[in-house]
mmCIF file with all atom_site columns, C-alpha atoms in Angstrom:
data_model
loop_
_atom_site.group_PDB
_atom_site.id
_atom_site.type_symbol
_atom_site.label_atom_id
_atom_site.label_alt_id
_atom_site.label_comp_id
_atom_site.label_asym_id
_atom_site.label_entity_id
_atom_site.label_seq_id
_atom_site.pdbx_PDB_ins_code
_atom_site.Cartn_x
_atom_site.Cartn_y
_atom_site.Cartn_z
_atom_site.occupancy
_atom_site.B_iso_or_equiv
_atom_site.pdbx_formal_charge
_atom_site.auth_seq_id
_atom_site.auth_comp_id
_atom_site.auth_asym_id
_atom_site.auth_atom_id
_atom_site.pdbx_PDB_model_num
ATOM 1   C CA . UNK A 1 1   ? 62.768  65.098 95.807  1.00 78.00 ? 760 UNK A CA 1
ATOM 2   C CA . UNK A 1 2   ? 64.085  68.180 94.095  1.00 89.00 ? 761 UNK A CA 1
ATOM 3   C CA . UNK A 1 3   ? 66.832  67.950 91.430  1.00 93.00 ? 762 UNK A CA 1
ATOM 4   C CA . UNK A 1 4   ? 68.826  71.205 90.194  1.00 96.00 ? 763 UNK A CA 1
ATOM 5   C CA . UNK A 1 5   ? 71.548  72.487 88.120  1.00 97.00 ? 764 UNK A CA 1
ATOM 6   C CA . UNK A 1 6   ? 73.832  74.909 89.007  1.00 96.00 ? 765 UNK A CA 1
ATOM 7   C CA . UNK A 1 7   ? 77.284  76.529 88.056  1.00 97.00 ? 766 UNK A CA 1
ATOM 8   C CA . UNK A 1 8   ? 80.026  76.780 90.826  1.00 95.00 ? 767 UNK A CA 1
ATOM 9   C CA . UNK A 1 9   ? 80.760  79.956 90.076  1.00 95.00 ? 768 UNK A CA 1
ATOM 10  C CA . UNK A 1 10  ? 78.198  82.241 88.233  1.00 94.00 ? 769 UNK A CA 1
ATOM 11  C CA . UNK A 1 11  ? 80.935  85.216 88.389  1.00 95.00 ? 770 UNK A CA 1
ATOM 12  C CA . UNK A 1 12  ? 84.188  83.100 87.158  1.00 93.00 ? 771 UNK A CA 1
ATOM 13  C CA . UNK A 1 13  ? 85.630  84.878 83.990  1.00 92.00 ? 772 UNK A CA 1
ATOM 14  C CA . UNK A 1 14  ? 86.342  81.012 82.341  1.00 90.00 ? 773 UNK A CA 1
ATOM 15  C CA . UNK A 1 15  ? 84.749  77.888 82.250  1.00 91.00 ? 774 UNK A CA 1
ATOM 16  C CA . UNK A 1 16  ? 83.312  76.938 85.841  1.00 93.00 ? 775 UNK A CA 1
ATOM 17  C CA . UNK A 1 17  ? 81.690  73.408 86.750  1.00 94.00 ? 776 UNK A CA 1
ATOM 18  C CA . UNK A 1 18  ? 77.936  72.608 86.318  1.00 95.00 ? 777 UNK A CA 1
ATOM 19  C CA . UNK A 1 19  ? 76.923  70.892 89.331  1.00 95.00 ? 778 UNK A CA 1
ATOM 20  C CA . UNK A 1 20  ? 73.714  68.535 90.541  1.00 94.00 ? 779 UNK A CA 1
ATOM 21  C CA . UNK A 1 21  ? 72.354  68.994 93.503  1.00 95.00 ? 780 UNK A CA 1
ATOM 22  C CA . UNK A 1 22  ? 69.990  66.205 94.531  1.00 92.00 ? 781 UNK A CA 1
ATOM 23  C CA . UNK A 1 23  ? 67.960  66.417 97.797  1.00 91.00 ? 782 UNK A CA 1
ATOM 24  C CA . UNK A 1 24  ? 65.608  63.649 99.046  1.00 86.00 ? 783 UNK A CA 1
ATOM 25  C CA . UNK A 1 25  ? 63.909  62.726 102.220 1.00 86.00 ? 784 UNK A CA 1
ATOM 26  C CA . UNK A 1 26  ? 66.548  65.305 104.459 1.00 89.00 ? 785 UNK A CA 1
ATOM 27  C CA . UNK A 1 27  ? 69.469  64.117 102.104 1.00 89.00 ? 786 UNK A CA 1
ATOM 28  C CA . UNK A 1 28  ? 71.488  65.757 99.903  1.00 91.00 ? 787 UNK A CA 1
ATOM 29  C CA . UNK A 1 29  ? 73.943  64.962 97.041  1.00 90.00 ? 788 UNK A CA 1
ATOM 30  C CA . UNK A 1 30  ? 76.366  67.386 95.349  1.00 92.00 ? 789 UNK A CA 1
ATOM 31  C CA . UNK A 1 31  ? 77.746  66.446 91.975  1.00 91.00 ? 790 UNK A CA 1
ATOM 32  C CA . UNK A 1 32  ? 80.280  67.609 89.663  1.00 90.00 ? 791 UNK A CA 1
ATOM 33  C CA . UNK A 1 33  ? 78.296  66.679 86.043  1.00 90.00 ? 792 UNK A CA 1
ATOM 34  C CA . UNK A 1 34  ? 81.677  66.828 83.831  1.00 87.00 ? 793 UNK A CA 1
ATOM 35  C CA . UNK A 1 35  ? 80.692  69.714 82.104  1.00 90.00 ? 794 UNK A CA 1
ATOM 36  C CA . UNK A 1 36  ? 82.134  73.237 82.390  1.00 91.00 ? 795 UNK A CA 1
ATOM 37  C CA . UNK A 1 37  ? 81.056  76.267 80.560  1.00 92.00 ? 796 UNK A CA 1
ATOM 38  C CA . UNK A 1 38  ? 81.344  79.714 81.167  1.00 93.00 ? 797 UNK A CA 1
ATOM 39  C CA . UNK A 1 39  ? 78.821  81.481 83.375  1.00 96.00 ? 798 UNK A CA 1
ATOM 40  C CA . UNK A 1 40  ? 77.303  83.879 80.223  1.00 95.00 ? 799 UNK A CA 1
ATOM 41  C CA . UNK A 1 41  ? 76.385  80.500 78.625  1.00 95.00 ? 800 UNK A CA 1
ATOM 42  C CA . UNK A 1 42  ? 74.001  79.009 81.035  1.00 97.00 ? 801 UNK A CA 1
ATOM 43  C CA . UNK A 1 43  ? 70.751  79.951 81.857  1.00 96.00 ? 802 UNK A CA 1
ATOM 44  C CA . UNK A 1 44  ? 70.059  80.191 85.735  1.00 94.00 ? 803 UNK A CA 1
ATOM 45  C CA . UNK A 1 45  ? 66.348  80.621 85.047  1.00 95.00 ? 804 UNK A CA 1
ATOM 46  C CA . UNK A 1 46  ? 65.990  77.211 83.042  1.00 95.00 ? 805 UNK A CA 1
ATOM 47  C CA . UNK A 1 47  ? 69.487  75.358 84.702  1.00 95.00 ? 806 UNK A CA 1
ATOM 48  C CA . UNK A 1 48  ? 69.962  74.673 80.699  1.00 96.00 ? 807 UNK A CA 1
ATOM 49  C CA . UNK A 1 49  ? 72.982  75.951 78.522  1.00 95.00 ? 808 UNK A CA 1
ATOM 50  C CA . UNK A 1 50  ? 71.802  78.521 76.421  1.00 95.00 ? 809 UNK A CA 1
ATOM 51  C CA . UNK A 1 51  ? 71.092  77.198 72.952  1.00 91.00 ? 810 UNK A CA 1
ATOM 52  C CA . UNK A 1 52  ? 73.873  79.357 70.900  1.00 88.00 ? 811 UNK A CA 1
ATOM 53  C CA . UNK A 1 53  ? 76.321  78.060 72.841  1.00 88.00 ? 812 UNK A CA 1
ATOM 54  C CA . UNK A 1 54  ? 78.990  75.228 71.008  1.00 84.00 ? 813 UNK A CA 1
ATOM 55  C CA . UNK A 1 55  ? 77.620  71.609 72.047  1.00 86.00 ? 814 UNK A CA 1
ATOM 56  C CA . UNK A 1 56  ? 74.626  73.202 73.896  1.00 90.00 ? 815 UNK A CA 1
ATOM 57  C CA . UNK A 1 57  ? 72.285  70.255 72.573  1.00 91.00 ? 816 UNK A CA 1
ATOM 58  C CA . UNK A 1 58  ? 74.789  67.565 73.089  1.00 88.00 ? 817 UNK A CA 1
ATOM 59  C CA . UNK A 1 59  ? 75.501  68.647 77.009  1.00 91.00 ? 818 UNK A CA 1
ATOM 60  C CA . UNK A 1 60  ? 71.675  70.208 77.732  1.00 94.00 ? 819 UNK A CA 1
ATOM 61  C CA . UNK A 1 61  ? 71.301  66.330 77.024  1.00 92.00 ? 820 UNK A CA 1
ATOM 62  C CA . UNK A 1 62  ? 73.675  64.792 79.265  1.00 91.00 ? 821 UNK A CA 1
ATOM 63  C CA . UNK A 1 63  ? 71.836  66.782 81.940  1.00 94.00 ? 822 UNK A CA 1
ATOM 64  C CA . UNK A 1 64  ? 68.350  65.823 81.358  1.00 94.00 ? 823 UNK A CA 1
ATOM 65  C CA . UNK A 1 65  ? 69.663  61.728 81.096  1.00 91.00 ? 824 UNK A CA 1
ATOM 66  C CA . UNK A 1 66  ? 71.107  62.583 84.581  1.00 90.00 ? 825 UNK A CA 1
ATOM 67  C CA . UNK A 1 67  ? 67.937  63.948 86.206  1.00 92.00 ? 826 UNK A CA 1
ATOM 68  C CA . UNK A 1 68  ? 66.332  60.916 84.381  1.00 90.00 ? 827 UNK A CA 1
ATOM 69  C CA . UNK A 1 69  ? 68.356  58.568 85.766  1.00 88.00 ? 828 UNK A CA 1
ATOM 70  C CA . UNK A 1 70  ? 68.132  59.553 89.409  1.00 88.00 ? 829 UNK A CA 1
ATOM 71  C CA . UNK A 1 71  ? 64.309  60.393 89.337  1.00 88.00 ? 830 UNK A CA 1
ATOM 72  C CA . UNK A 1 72  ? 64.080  57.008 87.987  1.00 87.00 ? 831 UNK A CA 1
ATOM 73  C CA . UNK A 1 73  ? 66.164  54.906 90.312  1.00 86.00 ? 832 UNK A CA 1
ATOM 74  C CA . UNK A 1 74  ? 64.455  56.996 93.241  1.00 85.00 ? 833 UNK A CA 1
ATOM 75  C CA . UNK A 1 75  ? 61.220  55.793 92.321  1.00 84.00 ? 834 UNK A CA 1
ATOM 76  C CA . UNK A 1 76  ? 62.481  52.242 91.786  1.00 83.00 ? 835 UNK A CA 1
ATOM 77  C CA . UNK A 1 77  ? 63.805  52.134 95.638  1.00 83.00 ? 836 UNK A CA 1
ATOM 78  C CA . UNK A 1 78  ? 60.555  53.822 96.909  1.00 80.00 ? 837 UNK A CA 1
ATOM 79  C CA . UNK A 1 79  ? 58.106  51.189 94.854  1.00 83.00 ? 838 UNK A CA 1
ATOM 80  C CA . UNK A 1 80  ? 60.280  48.378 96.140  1.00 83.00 ? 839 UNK A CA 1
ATOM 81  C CA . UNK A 1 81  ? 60.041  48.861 99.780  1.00 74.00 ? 840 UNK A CA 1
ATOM 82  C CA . UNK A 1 82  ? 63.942  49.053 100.080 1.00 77.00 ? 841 UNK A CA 1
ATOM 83  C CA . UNK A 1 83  ? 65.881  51.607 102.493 1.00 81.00 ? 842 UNK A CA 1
ATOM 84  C CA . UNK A 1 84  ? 66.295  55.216 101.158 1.00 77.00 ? 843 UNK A CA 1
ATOM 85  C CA . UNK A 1 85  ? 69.986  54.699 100.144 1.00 81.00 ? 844 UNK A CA 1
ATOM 86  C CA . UNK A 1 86  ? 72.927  57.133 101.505 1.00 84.00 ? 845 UNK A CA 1
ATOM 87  C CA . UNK A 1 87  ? 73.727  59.499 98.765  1.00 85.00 ? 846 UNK A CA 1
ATOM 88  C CA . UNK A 1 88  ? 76.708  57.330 98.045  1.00 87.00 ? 847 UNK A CA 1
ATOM 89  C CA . UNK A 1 89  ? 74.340  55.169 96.135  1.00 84.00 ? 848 UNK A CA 1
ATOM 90  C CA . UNK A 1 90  ? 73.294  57.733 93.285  1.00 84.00 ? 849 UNK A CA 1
ATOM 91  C CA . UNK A 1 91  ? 76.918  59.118 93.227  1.00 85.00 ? 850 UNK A CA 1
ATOM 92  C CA . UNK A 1 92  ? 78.336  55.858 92.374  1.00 86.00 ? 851 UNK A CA 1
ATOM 93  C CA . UNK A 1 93  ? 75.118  55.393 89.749  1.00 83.00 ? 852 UNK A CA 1
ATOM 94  C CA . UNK A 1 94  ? 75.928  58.421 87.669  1.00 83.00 ? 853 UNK A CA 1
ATOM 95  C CA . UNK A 1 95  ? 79.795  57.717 88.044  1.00 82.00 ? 854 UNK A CA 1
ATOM 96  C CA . UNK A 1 96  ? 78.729  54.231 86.340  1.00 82.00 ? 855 UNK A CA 1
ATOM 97  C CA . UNK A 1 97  ? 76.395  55.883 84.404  1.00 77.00 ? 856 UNK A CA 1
ATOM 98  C CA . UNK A 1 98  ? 78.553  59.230 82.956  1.00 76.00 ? 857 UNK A CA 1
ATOM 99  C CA . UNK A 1 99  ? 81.954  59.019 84.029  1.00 72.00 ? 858 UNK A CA 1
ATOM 100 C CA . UNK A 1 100 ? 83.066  57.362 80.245  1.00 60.00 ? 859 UNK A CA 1
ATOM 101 C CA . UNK A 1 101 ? 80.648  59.359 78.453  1.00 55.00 ? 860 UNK A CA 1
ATOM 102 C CA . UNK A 1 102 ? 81.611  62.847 80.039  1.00 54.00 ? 861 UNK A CA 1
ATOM 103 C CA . UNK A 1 103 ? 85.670  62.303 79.049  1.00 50.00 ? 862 UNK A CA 1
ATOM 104 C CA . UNK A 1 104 ? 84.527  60.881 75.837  1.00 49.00 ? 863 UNK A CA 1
ATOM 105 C CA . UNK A 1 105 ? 82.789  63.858 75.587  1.00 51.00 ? 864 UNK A CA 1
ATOM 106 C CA . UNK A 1 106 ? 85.717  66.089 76.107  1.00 51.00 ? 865 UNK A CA 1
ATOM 107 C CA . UNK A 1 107 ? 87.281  68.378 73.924  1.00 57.00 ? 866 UNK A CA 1
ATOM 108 C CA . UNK A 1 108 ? 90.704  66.658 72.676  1.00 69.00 ? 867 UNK A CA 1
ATOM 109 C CA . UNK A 1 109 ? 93.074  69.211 71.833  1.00 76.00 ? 868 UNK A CA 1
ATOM 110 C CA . UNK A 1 110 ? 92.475  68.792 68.029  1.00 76.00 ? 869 UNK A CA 1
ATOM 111 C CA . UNK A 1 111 ? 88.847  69.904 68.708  1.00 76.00 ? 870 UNK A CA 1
ATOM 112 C CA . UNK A 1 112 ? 90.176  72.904 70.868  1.00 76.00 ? 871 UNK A CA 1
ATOM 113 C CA . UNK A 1 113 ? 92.488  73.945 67.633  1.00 79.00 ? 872 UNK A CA 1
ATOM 114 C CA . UNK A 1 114 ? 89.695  73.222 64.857  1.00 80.00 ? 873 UNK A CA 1
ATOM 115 C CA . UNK A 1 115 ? 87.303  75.658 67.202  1.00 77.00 ? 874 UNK A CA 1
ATOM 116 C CA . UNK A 1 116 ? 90.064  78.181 67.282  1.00 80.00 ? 875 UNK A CA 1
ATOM 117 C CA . UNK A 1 117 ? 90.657  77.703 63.449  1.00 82.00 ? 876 UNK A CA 1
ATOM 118 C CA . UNK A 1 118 ? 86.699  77.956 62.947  1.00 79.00 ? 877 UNK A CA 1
ATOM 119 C CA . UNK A 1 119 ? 86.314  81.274 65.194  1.00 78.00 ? 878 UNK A CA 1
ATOM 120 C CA . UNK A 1 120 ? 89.666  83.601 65.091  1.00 79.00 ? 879 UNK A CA 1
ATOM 121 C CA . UNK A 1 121 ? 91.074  82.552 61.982  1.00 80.00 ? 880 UNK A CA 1
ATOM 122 C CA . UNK A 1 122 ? 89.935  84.814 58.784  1.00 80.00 ? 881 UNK A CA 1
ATOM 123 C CA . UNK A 1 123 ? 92.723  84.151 56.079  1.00 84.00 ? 882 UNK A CA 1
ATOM 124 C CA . UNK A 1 124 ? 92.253  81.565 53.676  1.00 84.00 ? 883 UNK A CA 1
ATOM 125 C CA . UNK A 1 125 ? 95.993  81.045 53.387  1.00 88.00 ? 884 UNK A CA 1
ATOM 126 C CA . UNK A 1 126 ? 96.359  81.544 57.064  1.00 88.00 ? 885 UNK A CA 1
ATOM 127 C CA . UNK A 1 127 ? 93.451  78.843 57.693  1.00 87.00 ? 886 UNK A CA 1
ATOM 128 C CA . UNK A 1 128 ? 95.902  76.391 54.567  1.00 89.00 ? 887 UNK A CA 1
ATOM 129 C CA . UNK A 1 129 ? 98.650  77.448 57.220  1.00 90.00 ? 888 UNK A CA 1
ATOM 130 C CA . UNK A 1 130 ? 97.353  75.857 60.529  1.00 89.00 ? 889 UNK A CA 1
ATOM 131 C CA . UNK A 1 131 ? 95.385  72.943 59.047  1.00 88.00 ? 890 UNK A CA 1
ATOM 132 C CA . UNK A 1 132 ? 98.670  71.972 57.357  1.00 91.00 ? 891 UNK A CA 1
ATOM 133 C CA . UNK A 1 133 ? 100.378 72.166 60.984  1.00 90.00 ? 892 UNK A CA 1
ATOM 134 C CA . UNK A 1 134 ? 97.518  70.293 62.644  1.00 86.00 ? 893 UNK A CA 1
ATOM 135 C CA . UNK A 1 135 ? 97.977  67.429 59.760  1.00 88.00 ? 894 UNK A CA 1
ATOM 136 C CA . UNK A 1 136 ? 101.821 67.386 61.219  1.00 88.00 ? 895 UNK A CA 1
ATOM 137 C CA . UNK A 1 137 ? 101.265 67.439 64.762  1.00 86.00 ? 896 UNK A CA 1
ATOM 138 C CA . UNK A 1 138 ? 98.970  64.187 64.175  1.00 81.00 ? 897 UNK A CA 1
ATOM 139 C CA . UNK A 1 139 ? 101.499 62.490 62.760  1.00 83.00 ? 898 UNK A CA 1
ATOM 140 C CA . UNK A 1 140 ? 103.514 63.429 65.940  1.00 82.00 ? 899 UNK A CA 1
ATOM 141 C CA . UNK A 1 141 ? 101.204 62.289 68.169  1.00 67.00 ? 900 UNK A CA 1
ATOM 142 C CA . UNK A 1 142 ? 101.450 58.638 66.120  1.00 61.00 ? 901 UNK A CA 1
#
């Protein structure tokens, strides 16, 4: 049983998926985890997003509950004397699983300005500027 992180592809110039790959027993599983991050930010070595990255703790966690919860439902089915389930079984687990947590996890748009705010934005009045147009496009979005 061998579980691994990977991106999709190490030489894209934006965010590119991190993907599970899960083989067992002449099986294997590919997964899309939800996450995306650009290729400087992860850490083939380790399969971990580099600490200084935005949200690195938050997502490096995500992807250890993931290879927890496979490893552990593995081991469940191989204790139990059951079948070695297709690999539509541990798919459909982590959809259950992830699937809400990942897209509550995503970035809204409001995070997406407050991050642009936080790192190009060096005026004070210019910062008074676009939090005063976020505060209206809220109200919009009401």
């Amino acid at each position: 049983m061998k579980i691994r992180f990977y991106l999709k592809d190490k030489n894209s110039s934006g965010k590119t998926p991190i993907l599970l790959s899960y083989s067992y027993k002449g099986k294997r599983l590919k997964y899309s985890t939800g996450i995306s991050i650009k290729p400087k930010g992860w850490s083939t070595n380790s399969e971990k997003i580099y600490s200084g990255e935005s949200g690195s703790e938050r997502m490096n966690a995500i992807l250890k509950k993931m290879e927890f919860v496979i490893s552990e439902a593995y081991h469940e089915i191989i204790h139990s004397d059951k079948d070695i389930p297709e690999t539509d079984y541990f798919k459909d687990l982590l959809d259950s699983k992830f699937k809400n947590v990942i897209q509550e996890e995503s970035k809204s748009f409001f995070k997406y300005f407050d991050e642009f705010i936080s790192e190009k934005v060096r005026s004070g009045a210019a910062i008074g500027k676009y939090n005063s147009l976020k505060t209206h496009l809220k109200e919009i979005e009401k």
